[in-house]
Amino acid sequence: MKQHNFIAAPHTPFLENGEVNLSEIANLYAFLKRNGIKGVFVNGSTSEGYQMTTEERMKTAKAWDAAVDPDFQLFIFVGHLSTKEACNLAAHANGLKNVKAVSATGPFYQRPGSLELLVDICQTIAAAAPDKGFYYYHIPVLTNINFSMTDFLKAAAPRIPNLKGVKYTHTDMQDYITATASPFPVMAGVDEIALASMQLGADWFIGSTYNFMLPLYIQMGKCLEAGDIEGALNLQRKSIEIIGILAKNGYMPAAKFVMSHLGVNVGIARHPFKNLTDEQKAGILKDLTAAGFFEYANK
Amino acid sequence: MKQHNFIAAPHTPFLENGEVNLSEIANLYAFLKRNGIKGVFVNGSTSEGYQMTTEERMKTAKAWDAAVDPDFQLFIFVGHLSTKEACNLAAHANGLKNVKAVSATGPFYQRPGSLELLVDICQTIAAAAPDKGFYYYHIPVLTNINFSMTDFLKAAAPRIPNLKGVKYTHTDMQDYITATASPFPVMAGVDEIALASMQLGADWFIGSTYNFMLPLYIQMGKCLEAGDIEGALNLQRKSIEIIGILAKNGYMPAAKFVMSHLGVNVGIARHPFKNLTDEQKAGILKDLTAAGFFEYANK
Amino acid sequence: MKQHNFIAAPHTPFLENGEVNLSEIANLYAFLKRNGIKGVFVNGSTSEGYQMTTEERMKTAKAWDAAVDPDFQLFIFVGHLSTKEACNLAAHANGLKNVKAVSATGPFYQRPGSLELLVDICQTIAAAAPDKGFYYYHIPVLTNINFSMTDFLKAAAPRIPNLKGVKYTHTDMQDYITATASPFPVMAGVDEIALASMQLGADWFIGSTYNFMLPLYIQMGKCLEAGDIEGALNLQRKSIEIIGILAKNGYMPAAKFVMSHLGVNVGIARHPFKNLTDEQKAGILKDLTAAGFFEYANK
Amino acid sequence: MKQHNFIAAPHTPFLENGEVNLSEIANLYAFLKRNGIKGVFVNGSTSEGYQMTTEERMKTAKAWDAAVDPDFQLFIFVGHLSTKEACNLAAHANGLKNVKAVSATGPFYQRPGSLELLVDICQTIAAAAPDKGFYYYHIPVLTNINFSMTDFLKAAAPRIPNLKGVKYTHTDMQDYITATASPFPVMAGVDEIALASMQLGADWFIGSTYNFMLPLYIQMGKCLEAGDIEGALNLQRKSIEIIGILAKNGYMPAAKFVMSHLGVNVGIARHPFKNLTDEQKAGILKDLTAAGFFEYANK
């Protein structure tokens, strides 16, 4: 069985007034590293990257670059509705020494009308970070850009010299099965179905719940190795149950609250999220305890 | 590893003038049985059941009942926009000796606005075939009825005494993973991702491609048993490729053509499908040959 | 200004046990006629036609045929997922003396993949009622069949000799504006925006709220004639408000309850609708009274 | 009849290398003003505002502010996925002397889960431009944020002191009819159905086709005044036909080409749009000529 490498999509720490709190990144990095995380995908969805200004995104990327060890997989999300601004972000990341790759979605206000146009855009952005790898970030549930990644990898490979793969945050298992025939990694990006990807041979996983319950997924892999499918299924069901508890009042602020409870003060969530009341926080802790969450929690 | 049981969704044989051709059913049954099929799901989507009149559906159910051996898994689809007509179809199937279960979708013109209403409707239909099992047919891509099957099984179990499970023709792996925690079988119903279900422990599979390429899926199971995930993946990719060839000019008429080519004259497809030109048929045969289809075809 | 002709989509009277109650149709007809209704669209959405068996639909059509005066616009909806059954229904309607036209949607389980296939299907059904007119019933919100009616009318005109027009139950004003350039009537089918159609020159209106509040729409037309756009707008807003009151607990059972309250006992609604509690009924009456509904109600 | 005021959504002039070409704005302003345009909505969809960097958007706003006369309706779009950046853009616009109002969509990557959250966000942005009016920009076809504007105006009025109205770029005539009961202007934003809004009493219109064929819409208003509905309908159908010609190879680059042909060099379109070949441009001119476009074109 392949090794399973987990990349966290880290929360951006914000202060109570909503400002970026770069001073907490070292603590967050230490926490993730200590728990076995192999890398981070900075400024993406879980980081509330699209809710940050260009300047904030650059500062945050720089802070992560300063915080991590050289062998850590540091990915910077540089997607933007403006391809020009995406290129600015990519060029900035290109100048950071520990960054391994950049990643982008396509623009999703007016959207590329063909796969060819999407590849054009990715080529432009990837060329702005020529010393780093490039991963396309496929997340149609948020972008409504939904081309087959099987087709994308075929079309992009000859045109993007630094193409490294796809962050596949989608549930289309048919496309996933055919896309993984390509030589490029197709990183599993939906934690709720990590098991299905694991069984189909995935070795790279990116997600937000690895921030706070990686042991659950590591144990899942061990079950599979031991041929215990039912045990693995029960762990995946547990992960789904826990995510359900967090999602009840809004996943993002709840996940940030859990991180803070575990000792990393990532603070509040920004617009368009609604932060939790104290009563909601108490309810979440109660439900998580009842579900046995702390047995699987990062320490 | 569990045994894999394959149920075919058989084509209804039609004459060139579009009339039902019951005389071909014995031949179709012999063909499926000879190739290892354990049962049939009659009058469903692949059977063009919704395109048939109530009278035709009853005659077809009766012909299958007369054709099969007593240990064969004979399921009759009885769904209808009119719950009253669905009950008529269920009552008819209840009177057939070899039928093991009936199955229905909910009504999907005006649709049930809550899970409770869907369960009400299923309870009504299941009660009209009290001597048979009942499977809910979950196929949101065609019905736009999309409740969680995890929730459905919990809500229906205490209310439908003859509930046997769900035919799960959907790609929501998260719901599939939690629904399979129930004691009821959740039959895998999307052939393109049969591998994912197989790895998650499925033992029952229903689909249309088992009609003509069951050996591919049997071999897939053997790969898994041998720990050869890449081999299993390549077989699933081959099945997707073959389905793609058939879908190019409309899957239904192409699949019926393939069946006829393999020796079972299931004839044309009805409205709203468009039948193939001779040129299209020749193109399909050429493409199937190039893809190596006949290596995996039922004999 | 053109004359405004209103066609009601009548409820099918059901008994408390859910059986069709044909004996109430004469009373319903008298009520509609007395209030100025020019015709009825029988067995369609408001009639719960798709929830009825073929036999029930034929009996109901026959009862309406017997009830109405020869100059009344009697339309019979004959759409069915099975084109063959739709033809049976069309042929039956063709034998009824007072029927002016039949109407059908396309089949919407597996759906026609092109406009040409939809026209094929309509041609087949229309040919089964050659002595009556044919109206295509465009209601994409329920069928998910959404071709441009501008294109449909162009393609169907040369192929369907008895084509009479379209029942346009959709909110796409752009397509409506171009479709109405055709010589065929495009009947306005969304009561909530009847005013917009009226201003764009519509002379035929089909809907369910004409059953119980036709005076509101007649007064709307008079406002327009007098150049009082604000008055017309306020009446449309009132109609929207009243529909909102009915929709709160499910429009269909609420509308049937209102009809019964006004003296026509159309009884309960069938699956998939949920009938009202006595408390809900009392709440509706209270809200309707507060909204001034009875000022506009049919008598 | 009310006066009809037309606001253009102006193209941002780009050079062949994709850079903003501020020097053309004076010419564009003179062209629009000469043709009777009352204002411009800068940096919105037609301006490719979301495809521009923050810096470019500020420079463009400033250039427009310098170009226009004090009585011209200058609106600046300040929406951004990052509410913080939207506030930066709003604060910048607040410092420009001729700006009358700012406008924003909600953020549409992760989207506000309730109307209350959308109002929160708008309140935050509007507060950053306290000396200007605020219009919410409702364009669900691009943002997938689809709350009722009737409800929005009710909820926002007491919370946003500088609320001025809504730019309504949507086809939901029911919501439009009820929203227009509010004291705030609901600006008609879909040129293809401008006639429907006009008849429902709209006096403010915002759109992209007023850039190049305002005379058509002015004539439409005159037809209505004269009671010539058929004439007005034919003009709206002509506008739809012309838009269809432009949309065939991508509306944005085609519309920019038409502007350049009319004497305002707005240049190419940015990603994700595909620019036209010379052959496509020639085809468009031929089709526009055949459709009689130049009879209605701005001079």
XYZ file of C-alpha atoms in Angstrom, chain D:
299
model
C -45.576 58.125 -18.702
C -42.400 58.426 -16.704
C -39.167 59.601 -18.240
C -36.769 56.821 -19.162
C -33.220 57.349 -17.914
C -30.544 55.157 -19.393
C -27.272 54.357 -17.630
C -24.553 52.645 -19.645
C -22.340 49.912 -18.262
C -19.215 51.089 -20.078
C -16.438 48.892 -21.369
C -13.063 49.475 -19.831
C -10.688 50.361 -22.676
C -7.785 47.926 -22.862
C -4.731 48.071 -25.089
C -3.755 45.159 -27.321
C -1.399 43.988 -24.557
C -4.274 43.924 -22.089
C -3.279 47.000 -20.098
C -5.894 49.580 -19.105
C -6.068 52.457 -21.560
C -7.301 55.385 -19.527
C -6.688 57.852 -22.318
C -9.741 56.606 -24.209
C -12.203 57.346 -21.411
C -12.766 60.961 -22.418
C -13.723 59.839 -25.891
C -16.030 57.141 -24.532
C -17.692 59.657 -22.221
C -18.243 62.143 -25.037
C -19.738 59.407 -27.202
C -22.162 58.255 -24.521
C -23.174 61.757 -23.495
C -23.732 62.798 -27.107
C -26.129 59.908 -27.513
C -28.250 60.766 -24.486
C -26.797 58.526 -21.800
C -27.473 59.896 -18.296
C -24.791 58.035 -16.384
C -22.315 55.177 -16.230
C -21.880 52.161 -13.977
C -18.091 51.848 -13.895
C -16.083 48.697 -13.049
C -19.068 46.349 -13.178
C -19.588 43.249 -15.320
C -19.399 44.987 -18.693
C -16.366 46.934 -17.512
C -14.648 43.617 -16.721
C -14.180 45.094 -13.260
C -13.767 41.756 -11.532
C -11.010 40.963 -14.023
C -9.051 44.048 -12.978
C -6.686 44.532 -10.063
C -7.671 46.765 -7.167
C -5.183 49.339 -8.320
C -6.568 49.332 -11.869
C -10.097 49.686 -10.582
C -9.129 52.726 -8.511
C -7.300 54.353 -11.419
C -10.235 53.743 -13.720
C -12.691 55.206 -11.211
C -10.485 58.249 -10.865
C -10.240 58.708 -14.622
C -14.025 58.614 -14.971
C -14.377 61.053 -12.099
C -12.084 63.449 -13.928
C -13.873 63.006 -17.242
C -17.520 63.583 -16.397
C -19.649 66.646 -15.826
C -20.943 67.199 -12.299
C -24.549 66.357 -13.152
C -23.660 63.036 -14.761
C -24.716 59.915 -12.849
C -21.361 58.333 -12.044
C -21.677 55.019 -10.196
C -18.647 52.996 -9.154
C -18.889 49.263 -8.662
C -16.871 48.275 -5.593
C -17.904 44.656 -5.045
C -15.145 42.180 -4.187
C -14.879 38.643 -2.834
C -13.040 40.248 0.086
C -15.361 42.578 1.955
C -12.274 44.335 3.269
C -11.074 45.070 -0.271
C -14.593 46.149 -1.222
C -14.400 48.652 1.620
C -11.045 49.911 0.336
C -12.615 50.437 -3.079
C -15.654 52.117 -1.531
C -13.505 54.444 0.563
C -11.560 55.388 -2.540
C -14.750 56.163 -4.457
C -16.015 58.157 -1.504
C -13.124 60.525 -2.078
C -14.032 61.227 -5.693
C -16.061 64.363 -6.242
C -18.404 63.415 -9.082
C -19.291 59.953 -7.892
C -22.972 59.699 -6.988
C -23.100 56.164 -5.642
C -21.205 52.931 -5.144
C -22.581 49.465 -5.757
C -21.609 45.921 -4.791
C -22.630 42.303 -5.152
C -22.207 40.014 -2.176
C -19.150 37.716 -2.086
C -19.822 34.610 -4.180
C -17.056 32.105 -3.551
C -18.268 31.133 -0.147
C -21.641 32.871 -0.169
C -23.753 34.505 2.556
C -26.034 31.821 3.943
C -28.831 34.182 4.892
C -30.334 37.478 3.825
C -29.249 38.914 7.170
C -25.591 38.133 6.390
C -25.913 39.717 2.966
C -27.307 42.868 4.558
C -24.453 42.819 7.108
C -21.945 42.788 4.280
C -23.704 45.535 2.322
C -23.944 47.635 5.460
C -20.203 47.292 6.005
C -19.389 48.311 2.442
C -21.922 51.146 2.310
C -20.488 52.553 5.538
C -17.119 52.890 3.826
C -18.616 55.360 1.331
C -20.888 57.349 3.653
C -21.101 60.385 1.380
C -22.351 58.411 -1.606
C -25.436 56.366 -2.278
C -25.358 52.558 -2.188
C -26.999 50.216 -4.691
C -27.004 46.467 -4.190
C -26.101 44.724 -7.440
C -28.405 41.731 -7.908
C -27.073 39.434 -10.623
C -27.748 35.844 -9.526
C -26.891 34.395 -12.910
C -23.250 35.255 -12.155
C -23.134 35.209 -8.347
C -25.596 32.454 -7.409
C -26.699 34.734 -4.585
C -30.428 34.811 -5.036
C -32.389 36.372 -2.243
C -35.662 38.145 -2.925
C -34.977 41.837 -3.540
C -38.375 42.594 -2.075
C -37.092 41.156 1.203
C -33.658 42.722 0.791
C -35.014 46.243 0.465
C -37.190 45.786 3.543
C -34.306 44.426 5.614
C -31.668 46.863 4.354
C -33.635 50.115 4.526
C -33.410 50.586 8.295
C -29.789 49.450 8.445
C -28.107 51.249 5.529
C -28.655 55.001 5.778
C -27.246 55.680 2.302
C -29.226 52.890 0.582
C -30.470 54.143 -2.775
C -31.810 51.007 -4.464
C -30.986 47.905 -6.438
C -29.456 47.228 -9.835
C -31.730 44.379 -10.840
C -29.973 42.202 -13.395
C -32.308 39.251 -13.191
C -35.408 37.954 -14.931
C -37.606 37.176 -11.916
C -40.555 39.394 -12.842
C -42.534 38.327 -9.792
C -39.875 39.591 -7.397
C -39.383 42.654 -9.599
C -43.089 43.471 -9.379
C -43.135 43.258 -5.593
C -39.736 44.929 -5.118
C -40.888 47.945 -7.091
C -43.505 48.629 -4.419
C -40.626 49.875 -2.290
C -39.711 53.578 -2.317
C -36.254 52.717 -3.680
C -35.509 52.594 -7.391
C -35.155 49.083 -8.754
C -33.068 49.708 -11.861
C -33.915 47.473 -14.787
C -30.740 45.609 -15.706
C -31.611 43.060 -18.411
C -31.682 44.820 -21.762
C -33.406 41.886 -23.497
C -36.524 42.479 -21.400
C -36.275 46.241 -20.968
C -39.722 46.523 -22.523
C -41.353 44.478 -19.763
C -39.795 46.718 -17.121
C -40.727 49.823 -19.063
C -44.344 48.755 -19.131
C -44.248 48.018 -15.417
C -43.232 51.621 -14.796
C -39.437 51.539 -14.626
C -37.704 54.881 -15.071
C -34.076 53.817 -14.606
C -32.341 51.354 -16.919
C -28.762 50.080 -16.686
C -27.214 47.934 -19.358
C -24.475 47.283 -21.814
C -26.377 47.658 -25.079
C -27.179 51.293 -24.331
C -23.505 51.815 -25.143
C -24.164 51.194 -28.807
C -27.893 51.170 -29.607
C -29.701 53.562 -27.340
C -31.909 54.960 -30.146
C -33.684 51.605 -30.333
C -34.777 51.832 -26.689
C -35.745 55.482 -26.935
C -37.939 54.639 -29.892
C -39.404 51.747 -27.888
C -40.499 54.206 -25.225
C -42.107 56.406 -27.865
C -44.046 53.453 -29.255
C -45.412 52.736 -25.786
C -46.373 56.350 -25.311
C -48.275 56.159 -28.582
C -49.985 52.924 -27.503
C -48.161 50.953 -30.203
C -47.359 47.764 -28.280
C -46.633 45.769 -31.408
C -44.107 48.377 -32.524
C -42.433 48.289 -29.115
C -42.369 44.488 -29.198
C -40.747 44.495 -32.608
C -38.029 46.822 -31.358
C -37.369 44.589 -28.351
C -37.221 41.589 -30.704
C -34.717 43.491 -32.827
C -32.586 44.194 -29.763
C -32.684 40.483 -28.886
C -31.706 39.585 -32.450
C -28.740 41.949 -32.391
C -27.586 40.660 -28.996
C -27.846 37.147 -30.433
C -25.520 38.104 -33.286
C -22.992 39.468 -30.807
C -23.278 36.483 -28.488
C -22.551 33.924 -31.183
C -18.766 34.095 -30.671
C -18.797 35.566 -27.171
C -20.749 38.698 -26.300
C -18.004 40.695 -24.578
C -15.332 40.786 -27.315
C -18.057 41.280 -29.933
C -19.585 44.208 -28.059
C -16.123 45.765 -27.641
C -15.498 45.312 -31.352
C -18.777 47.086 -32.158
C -17.793 49.991 -29.951
C -14.469 50.280 -31.698
C -16.255 50.147 -35.041
C -18.441 53.040 -33.869
C -15.373 55.105 -33.053
C -14.486 54.366 -29.442
C -11.434 52.184 -29.209
C -12.190 50.027 -26.180
C -9.793 47.355 -27.399
C -9.682 43.688 -26.518
C -11.408 41.760 -23.730
C -9.482 40.101 -20.926
C -9.490 36.555 -19.678
C -11.742 34.562 -19.453
C -12.949 35.917 -22.802
C -11.643 34.845 -26.173
C -10.981 37.618 -28.640
C -12.334 37.515 -32.162
C -10.576 36.577 -35.342
C -10.750 38.977 -38.284
C -13.087 36.548 -39.981
C -15.429 36.569 -36.996
C -15.383 40.371 -36.947
C -16.285 40.514 -40.628
C -19.097 38.022 -40.055
C -20.504 40.103 -37.222
C -20.494 43.273 -39.320
C -22.239 41.457 -42.138
C -24.895 40.049 -39.826
C -25.407 43.372 -38.054
C -25.851 45.135 -41.373
C -28.364 42.538 -42.527
C -30.279 42.954 -39.268
C -30.483 46.721 -39.755
C -28.375 47.433 -36.686
C -26.894 50.642 -37.998
C -30.320 52.199 -38.163
C -30.409 52.013 -34.351
C -26.739 52.505 -33.554
C -25.308 55.287 -31.453
C -23.495 57.865 -33.546
